[in-house]
Short mmCIF file of C-alpha atoms and ligand atoms in Angstrom, two decimals:
data_model
loop_
_atom_site.label_atom_id
_atom_site.label_comp_id
_atom_site.label_asym_id
_atom_site.label_seq_id
_atom_site.Cartn_x
_atom_site.Cartn_y
_atom_site.Cartn_z
CA MET A 28 -45.86 2.39 28.99
CA SER A 29 -45.29 4.36 32.20
CA TYR A 30 -42.15 6.43 32.72
CA TYR A 31 -41.18 4.04 35.51
CA ASP A 32 -41.53 1.02 33.20
CA GLN A 33 -39.40 2.77 30.58
CA ILE A 34 -36.65 3.32 33.15
CA ILE A 35 -36.80 -0.33 34.22
CA GLU A 36 -36.68 -1.52 30.61
CA SER A 37 -33.53 0.56 30.02
CA VAL A 38 -31.99 -0.78 33.21
CA VAL A 39 -32.77 -4.41 32.34
CA PHE A 40 -31.24 -3.89 28.88
CA LEU A 41 -28.07 -2.32 30.33
CA ARG A 42 -27.66 -5.00 33.02
CA GLU A 43 -27.50 -7.63 30.30
CA LYS A 44 -24.62 -5.75 28.66
CA ILE A 45 -22.49 -5.03 31.72
CA ASP A 46 -20.54 -7.21 34.13
CA ILE A 47 -19.97 -4.55 36.74
CA GLU A 48 -22.30 -2.65 39.01
CA PRO A 49 -21.37 1.04 38.78
CA GLU A 50 -21.27 2.84 42.13
CA ILE A 51 -20.47 6.30 40.80
CA GLY A 52 -22.19 8.15 37.95
CA VAL A 53 -20.42 10.91 36.07
CA VAL A 54 -22.12 13.36 33.73
CA LEU A 55 -19.50 14.53 31.28
CA GLY A 56 -20.74 18.00 30.44
CA THR A 57 -18.49 20.72 29.14
CA GLY A 58 -15.51 20.74 31.43
CA LEU A 59 -15.21 17.03 32.14
CA GLY A 60 -14.96 15.66 28.61
CA SER A 61 -11.26 14.88 29.13
CA LEU A 62 -12.19 12.52 31.97
CA ALA A 63 -13.67 10.16 29.39
CA ASP A 64 -10.15 9.46 28.10
CA LYS A 65 -9.06 8.31 31.54
CA ILE A 66 -11.74 5.65 31.92
CA GLU A 67 -10.64 2.03 31.49
CA ILE A 68 -13.59 1.25 29.28
CA ASP A 69 -15.42 -1.99 29.84
CA VAL A 70 -18.30 -1.30 27.48
CA ARG A 71 -19.56 1.74 25.57
CA ILE A 72 -23.22 1.72 24.63
CA PRO A 73 -24.52 4.40 22.21
CA TYR A 74 -27.79 6.01 23.28
CA CYS A 75 -29.44 4.90 20.05
CA GLU A 76 -29.17 1.25 21.22
CA ILE A 77 -30.64 1.83 24.67
CA PRO A 78 -34.42 1.51 24.94
CA HIS A 79 -36.16 4.83 25.70
CA PHE A 80 -32.99 6.94 25.53
CA PRO A 81 -34.00 9.99 23.50
CA PRO A 82 -32.50 10.17 20.00
CA ALA A 83 -29.60 12.60 19.44
CA THR A 84 -30.61 15.86 17.78
CA VAL A 85 -27.12 16.80 16.58
CA LYS A 86 -25.48 14.54 13.99
CA GLY A 87 -21.96 13.48 14.95
CA HIS A 88 -22.78 13.78 18.67
CA GLU A 89 -24.25 10.35 19.12
CA GLY A 90 -23.78 10.19 22.90
CA ALA A 91 -23.12 7.02 24.86
CA LEU A 92 -23.03 5.50 28.30
CA ILE A 93 -19.51 4.37 29.18
CA PHE A 94 -19.11 1.65 31.79
CA GLY A 95 -15.66 1.04 33.18
CA LYS A 96 -13.15 1.82 35.90
CA LEU A 97 -11.76 5.14 37.02
CA GLU A 98 -9.27 5.24 39.90
CA GLY A 99 -10.19 1.64 40.67
CA LYS A 100 -13.91 2.38 41.04
CA ASN A 101 -16.72 1.04 38.91
CA ILE A 102 -18.34 3.98 37.19
CA VAL A 103 -20.87 4.83 34.52
CA ALA A 104 -20.31 8.00 32.52
CA GLN A 105 -22.87 9.87 30.49
CA SER A 106 -20.86 11.08 27.52
CA GLY A 107 -23.02 13.64 25.75
CA ARG A 108 -25.83 15.34 27.52
CA TYR A 109 -29.45 16.10 26.69
CA HIS A 110 -30.09 19.84 26.96
CA TYR A 111 -33.53 21.35 27.33
CA TYR A 112 -32.71 23.97 24.67
CA GLU A 113 -32.23 21.18 22.11
CA GLY A 114 -35.94 20.53 22.34
CA TYR A 115 -36.00 17.61 24.78
CA ASP A 116 -38.56 17.80 27.53
CA MET A 117 -37.49 17.71 31.17
CA LYS A 118 -38.32 14.01 31.57
CA GLN A 119 -36.05 13.19 28.62
CA VAL A 120 -33.26 15.46 29.87
CA THR A 121 -33.24 13.67 33.23
CA PHE A 122 -33.87 10.12 32.01
CA PRO A 123 -30.20 9.01 32.26
CA VAL A 124 -30.05 10.12 35.92
CA ARG A 125 -33.15 8.02 36.64
CA VAL A 126 -31.47 5.05 34.98
CA PHE A 127 -28.26 5.60 36.98
CA ARG A 128 -30.19 5.37 40.21
CA PHE A 129 -31.86 2.12 39.25
CA LEU A 130 -28.43 0.76 38.25
CA LYS A 131 -27.66 1.33 41.97
CA VAL A 132 -25.33 4.29 41.48
CA LYS A 133 -24.71 5.85 44.91
CA SER A 134 -22.97 9.12 44.05
CA LEU A 135 -23.34 11.43 41.07
CA ILE A 136 -20.69 13.88 39.83
CA ILE A 137 -21.73 16.46 37.23
CA ALA A 138 -19.62 19.00 35.39
CA SER A 139 -20.89 21.90 33.39
CA ALA A 140 -19.79 25.15 31.77
CA VAL A 141 -21.12 28.36 33.31
CA GLY A 142 -20.89 32.11 33.17
CA GLY A 143 -19.35 33.70 36.27
CA ILE A 144 -21.44 36.40 37.97
CA HIS A 145 -19.10 37.39 40.78
CA GLN A 146 -16.52 40.13 40.52
CA GLU A 147 -13.72 37.86 41.72
CA TYR A 148 -14.42 35.08 39.21
CA GLU A 149 -12.27 34.93 36.09
CA ALA A 150 -12.75 32.86 32.95
CA GLY A 151 -10.96 29.53 33.40
CA ASP A 152 -11.68 29.36 37.17
CA VAL A 153 -13.51 26.37 38.64
CA ALA A 154 -16.24 26.16 41.25
CA ILE A 155 -18.09 23.61 43.31
CA VAL A 156 -21.82 24.34 43.35
CA THR A 157 -23.34 24.59 46.82
CA ASP A 158 -26.92 25.56 45.90
CA HIS A 159 -29.08 26.65 42.98
CA ILE A 160 -31.84 29.01 41.91
CA ASN A 161 -34.17 27.31 39.43
CA LEU A 162 -35.35 29.73 36.74
CA HIS A 163 -36.73 27.09 34.36
CA TYR A 164 -40.46 27.28 33.71
CA GLU A 165 -40.81 23.50 33.25
CA ASN A 166 -39.98 21.07 36.06
CA PRO A 167 -38.96 17.40 35.62
CA LEU A 168 -41.25 16.41 38.52
CA GLN A 169 -44.33 18.06 36.99
CA GLY A 170 -47.39 15.85 36.51
CA HIS A 171 -48.27 12.54 38.12
CA ASN A 172 -45.77 11.53 40.82
CA ASP A 173 -44.77 7.87 40.80
CA GLU A 174 -43.87 7.12 44.42
CA ARG A 175 -41.49 4.39 43.22
CA LEU A 176 -39.27 7.20 41.92
CA GLY A 177 -39.55 9.56 44.88
CA THR A 178 -41.83 11.65 47.01
CA ARG A 179 -44.28 14.29 45.66
CA PHE A 180 -42.63 17.22 47.44
CA PRO A 181 -38.93 16.52 47.74
CA ASP A 182 -36.94 18.69 50.11
CA MET A 183 -34.16 20.63 48.37
CA THR A 184 -32.06 21.50 51.43
CA ASP A 185 -28.62 20.00 50.89
CA ALA A 186 -29.45 18.93 47.34
CA TYR A 187 -25.73 19.42 46.82
CA SER A 188 -24.15 16.90 49.17
CA PRO A 189 -22.29 18.64 52.01
CA ARG A 190 -20.06 15.56 52.25
CA LEU A 191 -19.02 15.78 48.60
CA ILE A 192 -18.58 19.57 48.76
CA GLU A 193 -16.25 19.18 51.76
CA LEU A 194 -14.32 16.45 49.98
CA ALA A 195 -13.93 18.59 46.85
CA LYS A 196 -12.74 21.58 48.91
CA GLN A 197 -10.26 19.41 50.80
CA ILE A 198 -8.82 17.93 47.62
CA ALA A 199 -8.64 21.33 45.88
CA LYS A 200 -6.71 22.69 48.86
CA GLU A 201 -4.27 19.78 48.81
CA LYS A 202 -3.74 20.25 45.08
CA ASN A 203 -3.47 24.03 45.36
CA ILE A 204 -6.38 24.58 42.97
CA LYS A 205 -8.55 27.64 43.59
CA LEU A 206 -12.12 26.36 43.94
CA HIS A 207 -14.98 28.84 44.34
CA GLU A 208 -18.19 27.90 46.15
CA SER A 209 -21.05 28.99 43.94
CA VAL A 210 -24.80 29.34 43.66
CA TYR A 211 -25.94 28.17 40.21
CA ALA A 212 -28.77 29.96 38.43
CA GLY A 213 -30.37 27.52 35.98
CA LEU A 214 -31.91 29.01 32.83
CA PRO A 215 -33.25 27.26 29.74
CA GLY A 216 -31.02 29.06 27.20
CA PRO A 217 -29.89 28.73 24.45
CA ASN A 218 -29.05 32.43 24.24
CA LEU A 219 -26.60 33.80 26.77
CA GLU A 220 -27.98 36.50 29.04
CA THR A 221 -28.40 40.19 28.48
CA LYS A 222 -26.46 42.59 30.70
CA ALA A 223 -29.66 43.36 32.59
CA GLU A 224 -30.22 39.63 33.14
CA TYR A 225 -26.66 39.06 34.44
CA ASN A 226 -27.19 41.97 36.79
CA TYR A 227 -30.53 40.54 37.92
CA LEU A 228 -28.93 37.12 38.55
CA HIS A 229 -26.24 38.79 40.64
CA VAL A 230 -28.84 40.72 42.62
CA ILE A 231 -30.89 37.61 43.44
CA GLY A 232 -27.82 35.84 44.82
CA ALA A 233 -26.51 33.64 42.03
CA THR A 234 -22.76 33.55 41.38
CA VAL A 235 -22.73 31.31 38.27
CA VAL A 236 -25.26 30.74 35.48
CA GLY A 237 -25.79 27.80 33.15
CA MET A 238 -28.28 25.97 30.94
CA SER A 239 -28.14 22.46 32.40
CA THR A 240 -27.61 20.67 35.70
CA VAL A 241 -30.60 21.99 37.66
CA PRO A 242 -33.11 19.48 36.19
CA GLU A 243 -30.68 16.61 36.82
CA ILE A 244 -30.10 17.72 40.41
CA ILE A 245 -33.83 17.99 41.11
CA VAL A 246 -34.30 14.43 39.86
CA ALA A 247 -31.25 13.15 41.74
CA ARG A 248 -32.68 14.69 44.91
CA HIS A 249 -36.11 13.20 44.18
CA MET A 250 -34.46 9.77 44.23
CA GLY A 251 -32.12 10.40 47.16
CA LEU A 252 -29.00 10.24 44.99
CA GLU A 253 -25.99 11.98 46.57
CA SER A 254 -24.72 14.56 44.07
CA CYS A 255 -22.17 17.26 43.43
CA VAL A 256 -21.57 19.69 40.57
CA PHE A 257 -18.34 21.20 39.28
CA ALA A 258 -18.63 24.35 37.22
CA ALA A 259 -16.11 25.50 34.64
CA ILE A 260 -16.31 29.29 34.43
CA ALA A 261 -16.16 29.99 30.72
CA ASN A 262 -16.95 33.71 30.59
CA LYS A 263 -16.86 36.62 32.99
CA CYS A 264 -20.32 38.18 33.35
CA PHE A 265 -19.86 40.50 36.33
CA PRO A 266 -19.33 43.39 36.85
CA ILE A 267 -21.35 44.43 33.82
CA SER A 268 -18.47 46.61 32.58
CA ALA A 269 -16.28 43.47 32.29
CA ILE A 270 -18.67 41.63 29.96
CA LYS A 271 -17.34 41.00 26.46
CA GLU A 272 -19.23 39.49 23.57
CA VAL A 273 -18.47 35.74 23.35
CA THR A 274 -19.12 32.94 20.87
CA HIS A 275 -20.02 29.41 21.81
CA ASP A 276 -16.60 28.25 20.51
CA GLU A 277 -14.86 30.63 22.91
CA VAL A 278 -17.03 29.35 25.76
CA ILE A 279 -15.97 25.77 24.96
CA GLN A 280 -12.28 26.69 24.63
CA VAL A 281 -12.14 28.35 28.05
CA ALA A 282 -14.23 25.61 29.67
CA ASN A 283 -11.67 23.12 28.41
CA LEU A 284 -8.95 25.12 30.18
CA ALA A 285 -10.79 24.57 33.43
CA ALA A 286 -11.39 20.91 32.54
CA SER A 287 -7.99 19.69 33.67
CA LYS A 288 -8.52 21.24 37.11
CA ILE A 289 -11.96 19.68 37.42
CA ALA A 290 -10.64 16.32 36.22
CA ALA A 291 -7.84 16.42 38.80
CA ILE A 292 -10.24 17.08 41.68
CA ALA A 293 -12.97 14.73 40.45
CA MET A 294 -10.59 11.81 39.93
CA GLU A 295 -9.13 12.10 43.39
CA MET A 296 -12.67 12.39 44.74
CA ILE A 297 -13.66 9.18 42.98
CA ARG A 298 -10.58 7.45 44.39
CA ARG A 299 -11.58 8.41 47.94
CA LEU A 300 -15.30 7.72 47.70
N1 HPA B 428 -24.87 31.92 30.48
C1 HPA B 428 -25.49 30.73 30.48
N2 HPA B 428 -24.85 29.60 30.30
C2 HPA B 428 -23.52 29.63 30.09
C3 HPA B 428 -22.82 30.84 30.08
C4 HPA B 428 -23.53 32.05 30.29
O1 HPA B 428 -22.97 33.15 30.28
N3 HPA B 428 -21.50 30.54 29.86
C5 HPA B 428 -21.44 29.20 29.74
N4 HPA B 428 -22.64 28.64 29.90
#
């Protein structure tokens, strides 16, 4: 079965289960998990029930699509993400975003934890991503291009919607939340970077670094889906002298600190969209 047919089969299955047509998609990465509690849930569908959704690799993290209302808007939330470092290929990692588009989602909001590679960024700060540098060696658009999904050579200018960036900045200002504007370097992980790598990322113009998001944005752009990304700065990685050894648990703890700020901005954004 072609990739396109798999997407359609998932969409047909989901349409049977839902009464609403979601207009906004939310990817609940680290930093937006608390948003899930605010959704008036209509239906929650575990990935394992949805045709062609990749199986979860980590027990206890089943993952689900949540359909419901947030700030009066019909949304679909991806609760639990597929990361490349878990062993999924790029087409699996980005499958939910493909499905969102064919469910007629118009705007996509992603949140993810990052390392901060700018001297003024502190752990716990939040950022809106304005651009990225893709340092993955595999690309989700590699191989045969199905024109029903998008064009062979998608343009990546404004992959991060200027409209949504402006809206996020406006809302952050109104709410008195400091919001950096950042360039996201996307790496496969799962290890964090060496000091030399953080320095290299700084030199090439990145201001945050993470292990997700870039594949999803490439695919969203391929399909003409308006997108924005919030980054929760979990650890300070620049200047090099400020780097401290961190564990994944510490990264999650600090990202959660930033989560309430991201949730506040994202919810107001959803209300105004
Ligand atoms: N590097 C890559 N990804 C991350 C980091 C980091 O330092 N912190 C949180 N996600």
